[in-house]
CSV table of C-alpha atoms and ligand atoms in Angstrom, one decimal:
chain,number,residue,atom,x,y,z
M,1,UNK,CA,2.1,51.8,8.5
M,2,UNK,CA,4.2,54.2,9.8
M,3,UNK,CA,4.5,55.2,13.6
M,4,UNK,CA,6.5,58.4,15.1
M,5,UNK,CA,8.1,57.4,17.7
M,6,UNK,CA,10.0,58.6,20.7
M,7,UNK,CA,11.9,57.5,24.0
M,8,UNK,CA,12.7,59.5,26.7
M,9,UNK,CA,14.9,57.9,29.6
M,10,UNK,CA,13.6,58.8,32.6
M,11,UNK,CA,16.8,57.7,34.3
M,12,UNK,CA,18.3,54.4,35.9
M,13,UNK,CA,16.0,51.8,33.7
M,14,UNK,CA,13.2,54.0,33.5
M,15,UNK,CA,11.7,54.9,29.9
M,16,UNK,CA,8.5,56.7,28.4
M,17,UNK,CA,8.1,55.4,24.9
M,18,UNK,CA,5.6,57.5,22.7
M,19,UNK,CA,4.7,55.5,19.8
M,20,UNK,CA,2.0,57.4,18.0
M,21,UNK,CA,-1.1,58.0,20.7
M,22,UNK,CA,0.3,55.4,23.1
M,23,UNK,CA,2.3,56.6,26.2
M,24,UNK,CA,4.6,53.2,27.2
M,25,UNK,CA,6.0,53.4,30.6
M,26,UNK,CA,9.1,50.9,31.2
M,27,UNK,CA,10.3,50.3,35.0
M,28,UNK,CA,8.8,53.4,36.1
M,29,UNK,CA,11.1,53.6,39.4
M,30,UNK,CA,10.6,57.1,39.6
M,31,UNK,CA,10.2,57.8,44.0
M,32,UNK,CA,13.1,57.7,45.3
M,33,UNK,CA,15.5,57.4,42.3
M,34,UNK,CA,18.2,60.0,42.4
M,35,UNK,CA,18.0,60.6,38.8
M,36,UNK,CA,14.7,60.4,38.2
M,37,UNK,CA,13.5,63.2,34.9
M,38,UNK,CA,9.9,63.3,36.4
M,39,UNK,CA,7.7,62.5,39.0
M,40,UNK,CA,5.3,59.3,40.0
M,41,UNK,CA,2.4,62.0,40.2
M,42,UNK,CA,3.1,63.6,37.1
M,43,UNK,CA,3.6,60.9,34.3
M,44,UNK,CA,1.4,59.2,32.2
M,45,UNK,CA,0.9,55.9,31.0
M,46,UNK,CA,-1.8,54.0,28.4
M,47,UNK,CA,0.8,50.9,29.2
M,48,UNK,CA,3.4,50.4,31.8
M,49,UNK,CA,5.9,47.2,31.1
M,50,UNK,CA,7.3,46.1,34.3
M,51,UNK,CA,10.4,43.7,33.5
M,52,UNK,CA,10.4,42.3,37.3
M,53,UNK,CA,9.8,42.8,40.9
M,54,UNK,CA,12.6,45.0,42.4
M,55,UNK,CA,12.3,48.0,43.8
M,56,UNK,CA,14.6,50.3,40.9
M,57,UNK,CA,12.4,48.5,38.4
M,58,UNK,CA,9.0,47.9,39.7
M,59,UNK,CA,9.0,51.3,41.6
M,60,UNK,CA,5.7,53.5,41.3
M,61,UNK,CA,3.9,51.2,38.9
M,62,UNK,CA,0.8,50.6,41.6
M,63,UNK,CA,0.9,54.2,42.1
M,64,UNK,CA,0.7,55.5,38.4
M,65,UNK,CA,-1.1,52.5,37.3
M,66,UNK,CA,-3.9,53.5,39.8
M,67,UNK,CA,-4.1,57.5,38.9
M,68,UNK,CA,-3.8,56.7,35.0
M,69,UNK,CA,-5.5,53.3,34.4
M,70,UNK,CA,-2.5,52.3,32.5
M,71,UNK,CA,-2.6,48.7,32.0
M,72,UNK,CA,0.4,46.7,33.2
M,73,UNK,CA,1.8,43.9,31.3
M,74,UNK,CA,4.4,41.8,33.2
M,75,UNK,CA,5.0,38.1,34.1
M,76,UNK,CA,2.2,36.0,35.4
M,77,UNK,CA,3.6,36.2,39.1
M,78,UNK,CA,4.1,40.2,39.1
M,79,UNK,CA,0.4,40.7,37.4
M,80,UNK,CA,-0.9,38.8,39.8
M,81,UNK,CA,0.5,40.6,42.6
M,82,UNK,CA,-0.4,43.8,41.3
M,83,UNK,CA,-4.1,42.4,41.0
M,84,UNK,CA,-3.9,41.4,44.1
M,85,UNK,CA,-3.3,44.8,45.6
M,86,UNK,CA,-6.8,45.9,44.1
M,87,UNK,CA,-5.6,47.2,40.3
M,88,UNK,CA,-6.9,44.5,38.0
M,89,UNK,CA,-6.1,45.9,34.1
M,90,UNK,CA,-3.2,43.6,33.7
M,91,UNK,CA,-1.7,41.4,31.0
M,92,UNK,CA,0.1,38.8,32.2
M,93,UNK,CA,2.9,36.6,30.0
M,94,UNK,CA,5.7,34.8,30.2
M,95,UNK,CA,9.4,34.4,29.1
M,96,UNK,CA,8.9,33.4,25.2
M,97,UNK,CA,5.4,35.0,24.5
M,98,UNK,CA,4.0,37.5,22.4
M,99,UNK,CA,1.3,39.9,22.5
M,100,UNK,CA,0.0,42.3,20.2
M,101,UNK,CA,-0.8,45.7,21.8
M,102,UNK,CA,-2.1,48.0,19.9
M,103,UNK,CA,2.1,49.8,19.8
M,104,UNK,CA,3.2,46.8,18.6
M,105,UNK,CA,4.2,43.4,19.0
M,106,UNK,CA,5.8,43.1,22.7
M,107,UNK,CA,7.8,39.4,22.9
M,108,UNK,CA,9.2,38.8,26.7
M,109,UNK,CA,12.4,37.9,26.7
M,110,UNK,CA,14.6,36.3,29.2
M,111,UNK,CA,16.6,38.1,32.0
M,112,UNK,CA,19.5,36.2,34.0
M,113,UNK,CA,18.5,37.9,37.5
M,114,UNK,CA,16.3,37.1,40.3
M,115,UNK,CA,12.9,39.1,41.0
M,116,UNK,CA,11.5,39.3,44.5
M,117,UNK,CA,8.9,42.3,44.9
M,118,UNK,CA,9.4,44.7,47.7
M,119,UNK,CA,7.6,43.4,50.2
M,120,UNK,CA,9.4,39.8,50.0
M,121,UNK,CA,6.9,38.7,47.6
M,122,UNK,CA,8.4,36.0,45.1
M,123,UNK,CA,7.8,38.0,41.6
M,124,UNK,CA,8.9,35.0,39.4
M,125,UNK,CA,11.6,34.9,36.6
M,126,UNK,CA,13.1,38.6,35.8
M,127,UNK,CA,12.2,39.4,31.9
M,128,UNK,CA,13.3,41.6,29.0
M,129,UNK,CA,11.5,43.0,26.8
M,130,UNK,CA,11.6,43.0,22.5
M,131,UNK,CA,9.2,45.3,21.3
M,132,UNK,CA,8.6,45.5,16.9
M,133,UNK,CA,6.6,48.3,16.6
M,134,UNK,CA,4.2,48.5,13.5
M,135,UNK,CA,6.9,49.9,11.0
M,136,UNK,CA,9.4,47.0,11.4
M,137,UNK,CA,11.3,49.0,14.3
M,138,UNK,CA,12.8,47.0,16.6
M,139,UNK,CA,14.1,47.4,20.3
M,140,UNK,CA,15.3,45.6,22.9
M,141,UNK,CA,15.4,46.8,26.3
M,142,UNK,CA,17.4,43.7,28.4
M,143,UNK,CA,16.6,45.1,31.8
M,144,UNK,CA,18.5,43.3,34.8
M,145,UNK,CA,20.4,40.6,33.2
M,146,UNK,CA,23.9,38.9,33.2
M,147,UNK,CA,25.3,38.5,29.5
M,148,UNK,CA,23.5,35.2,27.9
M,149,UNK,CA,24.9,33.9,24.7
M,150,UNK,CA,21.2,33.5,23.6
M,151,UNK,CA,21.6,37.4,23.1
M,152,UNK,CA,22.6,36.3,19.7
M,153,UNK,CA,19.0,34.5,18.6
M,154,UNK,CA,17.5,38.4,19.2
M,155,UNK,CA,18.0,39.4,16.1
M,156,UNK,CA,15.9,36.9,14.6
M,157,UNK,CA,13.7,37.2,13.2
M,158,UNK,CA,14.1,40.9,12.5
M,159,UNK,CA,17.1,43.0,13.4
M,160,UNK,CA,17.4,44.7,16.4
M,161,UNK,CA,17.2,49.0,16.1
M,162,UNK,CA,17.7,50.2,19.1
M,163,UNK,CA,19.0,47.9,22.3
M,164,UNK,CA,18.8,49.2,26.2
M,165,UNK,CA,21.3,47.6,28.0
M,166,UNK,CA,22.7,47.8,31.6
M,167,UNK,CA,26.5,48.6,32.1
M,168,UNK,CA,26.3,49.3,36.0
M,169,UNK,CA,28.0,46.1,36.9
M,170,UNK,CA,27.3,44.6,40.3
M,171,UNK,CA,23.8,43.8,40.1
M,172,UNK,CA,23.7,43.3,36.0
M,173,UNK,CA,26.5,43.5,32.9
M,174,UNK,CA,29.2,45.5,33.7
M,175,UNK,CA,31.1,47.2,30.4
M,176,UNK,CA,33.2,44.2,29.5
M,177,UNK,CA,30.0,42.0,29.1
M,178,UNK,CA,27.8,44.3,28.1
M,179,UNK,CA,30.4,45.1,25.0
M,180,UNK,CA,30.0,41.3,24.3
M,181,UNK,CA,26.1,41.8,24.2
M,182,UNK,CA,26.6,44.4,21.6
M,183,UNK,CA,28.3,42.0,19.7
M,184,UNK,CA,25.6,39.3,19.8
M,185,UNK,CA,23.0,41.9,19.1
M,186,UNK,CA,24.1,43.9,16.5
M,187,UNK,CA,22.0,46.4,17.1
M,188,UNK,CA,22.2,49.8,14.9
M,189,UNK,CA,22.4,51.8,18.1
M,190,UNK,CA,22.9,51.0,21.9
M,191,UNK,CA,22.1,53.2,24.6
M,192,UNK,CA,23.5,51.9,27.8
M,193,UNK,CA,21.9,52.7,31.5
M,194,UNK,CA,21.3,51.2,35.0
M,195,UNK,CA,24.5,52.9,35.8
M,196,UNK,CA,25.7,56.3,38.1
M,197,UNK,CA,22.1,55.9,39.9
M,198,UNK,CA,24.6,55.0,43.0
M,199,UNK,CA,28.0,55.3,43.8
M,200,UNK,CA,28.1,51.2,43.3
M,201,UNK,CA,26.8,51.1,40.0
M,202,UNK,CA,29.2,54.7,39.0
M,203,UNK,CA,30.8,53.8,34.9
M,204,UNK,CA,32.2,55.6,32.5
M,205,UNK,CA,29.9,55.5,30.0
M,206,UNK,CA,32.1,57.6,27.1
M,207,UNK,CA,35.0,55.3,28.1
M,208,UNK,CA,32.4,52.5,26.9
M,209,UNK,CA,31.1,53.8,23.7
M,210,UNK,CA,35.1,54.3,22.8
M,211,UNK,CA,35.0,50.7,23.0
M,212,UNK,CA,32.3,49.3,21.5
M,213,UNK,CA,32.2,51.9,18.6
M,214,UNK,CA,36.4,50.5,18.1
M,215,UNK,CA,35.2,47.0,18.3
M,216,UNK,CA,31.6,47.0,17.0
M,217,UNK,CA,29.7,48.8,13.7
M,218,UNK,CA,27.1,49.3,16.7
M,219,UNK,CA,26.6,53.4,17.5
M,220,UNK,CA,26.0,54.1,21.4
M,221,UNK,CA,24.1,56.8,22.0
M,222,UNK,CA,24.7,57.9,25.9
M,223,UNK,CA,21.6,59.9,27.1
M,224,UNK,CA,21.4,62.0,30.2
M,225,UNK,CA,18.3,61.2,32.2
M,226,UNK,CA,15.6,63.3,31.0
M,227,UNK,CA,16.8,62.8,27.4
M,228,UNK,CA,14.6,62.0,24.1
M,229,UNK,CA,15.3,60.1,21.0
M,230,UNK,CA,12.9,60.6,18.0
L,301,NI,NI1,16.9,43.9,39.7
L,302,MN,MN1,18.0,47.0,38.9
């Protein structure tokens, strides 16, 4: 079975995936991100992942979830939250587990970060996500997260098409690691983000894909936020 699919970033770690008749929102911080492509009011969602609690990540998923009836699908801690502010089509999981959405097969994956929700609320582990969609394609969006060396057991069982990975520094991978990810992955392409929201995340991104194109048979694709891949 064959699936078109699309991604457009929607800036910082914010992604609509389009994979056939399913709309996929990823971290849809979308108020008050200077980059943002779109608004909270305008987008919509059949599904919105939510990798953990923080604000640039978490964002406007209430708020969309609400107006769409999207369902969210995020750790047990940040589901439950979510119910518990009166929106109850979740699906909760945990680092390790699979479920089968109707897109595709979404594994949760670990994140080395923290995960508190904005109003102090303890949102559990912080999470990737690998999604195999039904025609074998395979992506990785890492989210928040430090460089593991368990970046390397991603590719298994099925190579990785398309990873999403942070090069802001500070608060995540900055270039150096993230170019080590690549190399763990081995992903066909790489599109990096969660960086020039802020001043204290600003990178180079061309300066990075000269790198990891030298050292890697990895492509980077650097997208501006409001960009699509299909
Ligand atoms: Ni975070
Ligand atoms: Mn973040």
């Amino acid at each position: 079975m064959k699936n078109d699919f699309r991604i457009q970033f929607l800036g910082h770690n914010a992604w609509l995936l389009t994979v056939g008749a399913f709309r996929v929102l990823i971290d849809p911080f979308l108020t008050g991100n200077p980059v943002a492509a779109t608004v909270a009011e305008k987008v919509d969602a059949d599904y919105i992942l939510v990798s953990h609690g923080h604000g640039d990540h978490f964002g406007d998923t209430l708020k969309i979830a609400k107006r769409t009836g999207a369902v969210v699908v995020a750790i047990a801690e940040i589901a439950g939250y979510v119910t518990s502010h009166g929106y109850e089509n979740t699906v909760a999981m945990n680092i390790g587990g699979t479920v089968a959405l109707p897109f595709g097969r979404l594994k949760m994956v670990q994140a080395i970060h923290s995960s508190t929700l904005p109003d102090g609320t303890p949102g559990g582990n912080s999470a990737g996500f690998l999604l195999t969609l039904a025609d074998g394609k395979t992506l990785y969006f890492a989210c928040d997260t430090a460089l593991y060396g368990d970046m390397i057991l991603l590719k298994k069982p099925s190579p990785v098409d398309y990873a999403f990975l942070p090069i802001g520094d500070l608060f995540t991978m900055g270039p150096d690691d993230a170019l080590e990810a690549v190399k763990l992955i081995q992903s066909r392409f790489v599109v990096p983000c969660h960086y020039n929201t802020w001043k204290v995340i600003a990178q180079d991104p061309l300066a990075w894909k000269t790198r990891v194109e030298a050292e890697t048979d990895t492509e980077v694709i650097i997208l501006q936020s409001g960009e699509i891949i299909e």
